[in-house]
XYZ file of C-alpha atoms in Angstrom:
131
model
C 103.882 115.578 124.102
C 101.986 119.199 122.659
C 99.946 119.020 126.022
C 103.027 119.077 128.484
C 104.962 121.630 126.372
C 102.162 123.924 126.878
C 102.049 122.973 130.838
C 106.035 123.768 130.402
C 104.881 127.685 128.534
C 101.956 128.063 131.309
C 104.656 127.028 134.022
C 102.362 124.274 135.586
C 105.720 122.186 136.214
C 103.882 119.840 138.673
C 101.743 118.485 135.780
C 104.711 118.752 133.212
C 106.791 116.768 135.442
C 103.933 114.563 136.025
C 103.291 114.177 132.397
C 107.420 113.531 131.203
C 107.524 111.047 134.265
C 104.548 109.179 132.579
C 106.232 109.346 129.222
C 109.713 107.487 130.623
C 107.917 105.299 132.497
C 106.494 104.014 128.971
C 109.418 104.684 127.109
C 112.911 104.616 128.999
C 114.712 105.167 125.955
C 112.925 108.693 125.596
C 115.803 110.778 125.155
C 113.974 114.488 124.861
C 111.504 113.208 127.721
C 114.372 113.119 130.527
C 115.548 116.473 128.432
C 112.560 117.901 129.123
C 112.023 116.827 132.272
C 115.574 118.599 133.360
C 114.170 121.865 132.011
C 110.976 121.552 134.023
C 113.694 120.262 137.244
C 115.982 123.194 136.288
C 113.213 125.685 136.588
C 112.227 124.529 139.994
C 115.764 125.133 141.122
C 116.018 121.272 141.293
C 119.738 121.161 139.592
C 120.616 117.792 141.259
C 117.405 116.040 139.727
C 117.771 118.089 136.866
C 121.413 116.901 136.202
C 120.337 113.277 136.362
C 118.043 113.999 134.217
C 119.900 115.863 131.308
C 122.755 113.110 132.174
C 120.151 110.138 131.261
C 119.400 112.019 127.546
C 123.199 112.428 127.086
C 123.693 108.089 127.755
C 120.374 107.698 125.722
C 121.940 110.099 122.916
C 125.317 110.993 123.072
C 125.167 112.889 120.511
C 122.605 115.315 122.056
C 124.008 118.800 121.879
C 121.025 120.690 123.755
C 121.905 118.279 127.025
C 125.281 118.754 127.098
C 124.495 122.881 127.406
C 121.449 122.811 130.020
C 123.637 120.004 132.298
C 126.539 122.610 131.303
C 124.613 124.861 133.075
C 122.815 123.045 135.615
C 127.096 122.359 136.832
C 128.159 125.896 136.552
C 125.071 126.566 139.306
C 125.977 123.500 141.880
C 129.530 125.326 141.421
C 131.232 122.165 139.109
C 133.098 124.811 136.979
C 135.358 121.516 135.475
C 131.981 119.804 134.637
C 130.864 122.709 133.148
C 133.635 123.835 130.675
C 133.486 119.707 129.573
C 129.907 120.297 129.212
C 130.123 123.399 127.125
C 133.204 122.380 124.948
C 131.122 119.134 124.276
C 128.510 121.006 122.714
C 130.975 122.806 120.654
C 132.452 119.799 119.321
C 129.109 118.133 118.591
C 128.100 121.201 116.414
C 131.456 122.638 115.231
C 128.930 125.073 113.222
C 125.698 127.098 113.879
C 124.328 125.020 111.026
C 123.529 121.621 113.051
C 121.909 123.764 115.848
C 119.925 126.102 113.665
C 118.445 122.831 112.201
C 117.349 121.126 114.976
C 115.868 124.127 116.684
C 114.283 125.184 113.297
C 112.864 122.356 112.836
C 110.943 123.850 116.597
C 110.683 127.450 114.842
C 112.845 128.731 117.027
C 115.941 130.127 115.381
C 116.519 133.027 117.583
C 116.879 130.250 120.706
C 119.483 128.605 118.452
C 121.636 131.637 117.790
C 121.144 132.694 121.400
C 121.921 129.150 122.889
C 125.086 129.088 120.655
C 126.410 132.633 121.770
C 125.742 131.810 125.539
C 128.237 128.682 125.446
C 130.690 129.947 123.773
C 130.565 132.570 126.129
C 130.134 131.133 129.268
C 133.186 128.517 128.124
C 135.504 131.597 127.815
C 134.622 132.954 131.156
C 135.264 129.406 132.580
C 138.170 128.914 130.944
C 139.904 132.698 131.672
C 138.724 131.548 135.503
């Protein structure tokens, strides 16, 4: 999966959608392939794909914290504000604490993404909810 997430960083999204389509089509059960997949989606302003896609990882792994806040997202921008809080307070209940987040984005090197994706939901879930 290196290649695509380089095609994701070079933002050749035909190819990385290409390439994460291949990798479900061998694997269904690929949670962080329909995951990525959404981000690629997302990025192409393709929120209705991309929330299938993001909603497939969530039934494949409910438990998948990083789903639940781009398909948070992905709901706040086709104007589901209900979907969106459920979304965001989902993620808040998966990882009660930084620590969970920090671990599974560390394990990517990217700690600064997991303090930044953290801040943004609990955030965006107060301007929701004060809505």
């Amino acid at each position: 999966m290196a290649p695509t997430i380089a095609t994701i960083k070079l933002k050749q999204y035909p190819e990385a959608l290409a390439d994460y389509t291949k990798a479900i089509e061998i694997n269904p059960r690929y949670a962080l392939a329909f995951y990525n997949r959404g981000l690629v989606r997302q990025e192409l302003k393709q929120h209705s794909e991309a929330l299938a896609d993001y909603t497939k990882a969530i039934e494949i792994n409910p438990q998948y914290a990083l789903a639940y806040y781009q398909r948070g997202l992905v709901r706040y921008e086709l104007k589901d504000k209900r979907g969106a809080i459920e979304d965001l307070q989902r993620v808040t209940e998966i990882l009660p604490t930084t620590a969970q987040l920090f671990s599974d984005l560390g394990r990517m090197d990217d700690y600064q993404k997991a303090r930044d994706i953290l801040r943004k939901a609990q955030k965006m879930l107060k301007q929701l909810q004060s809505q």
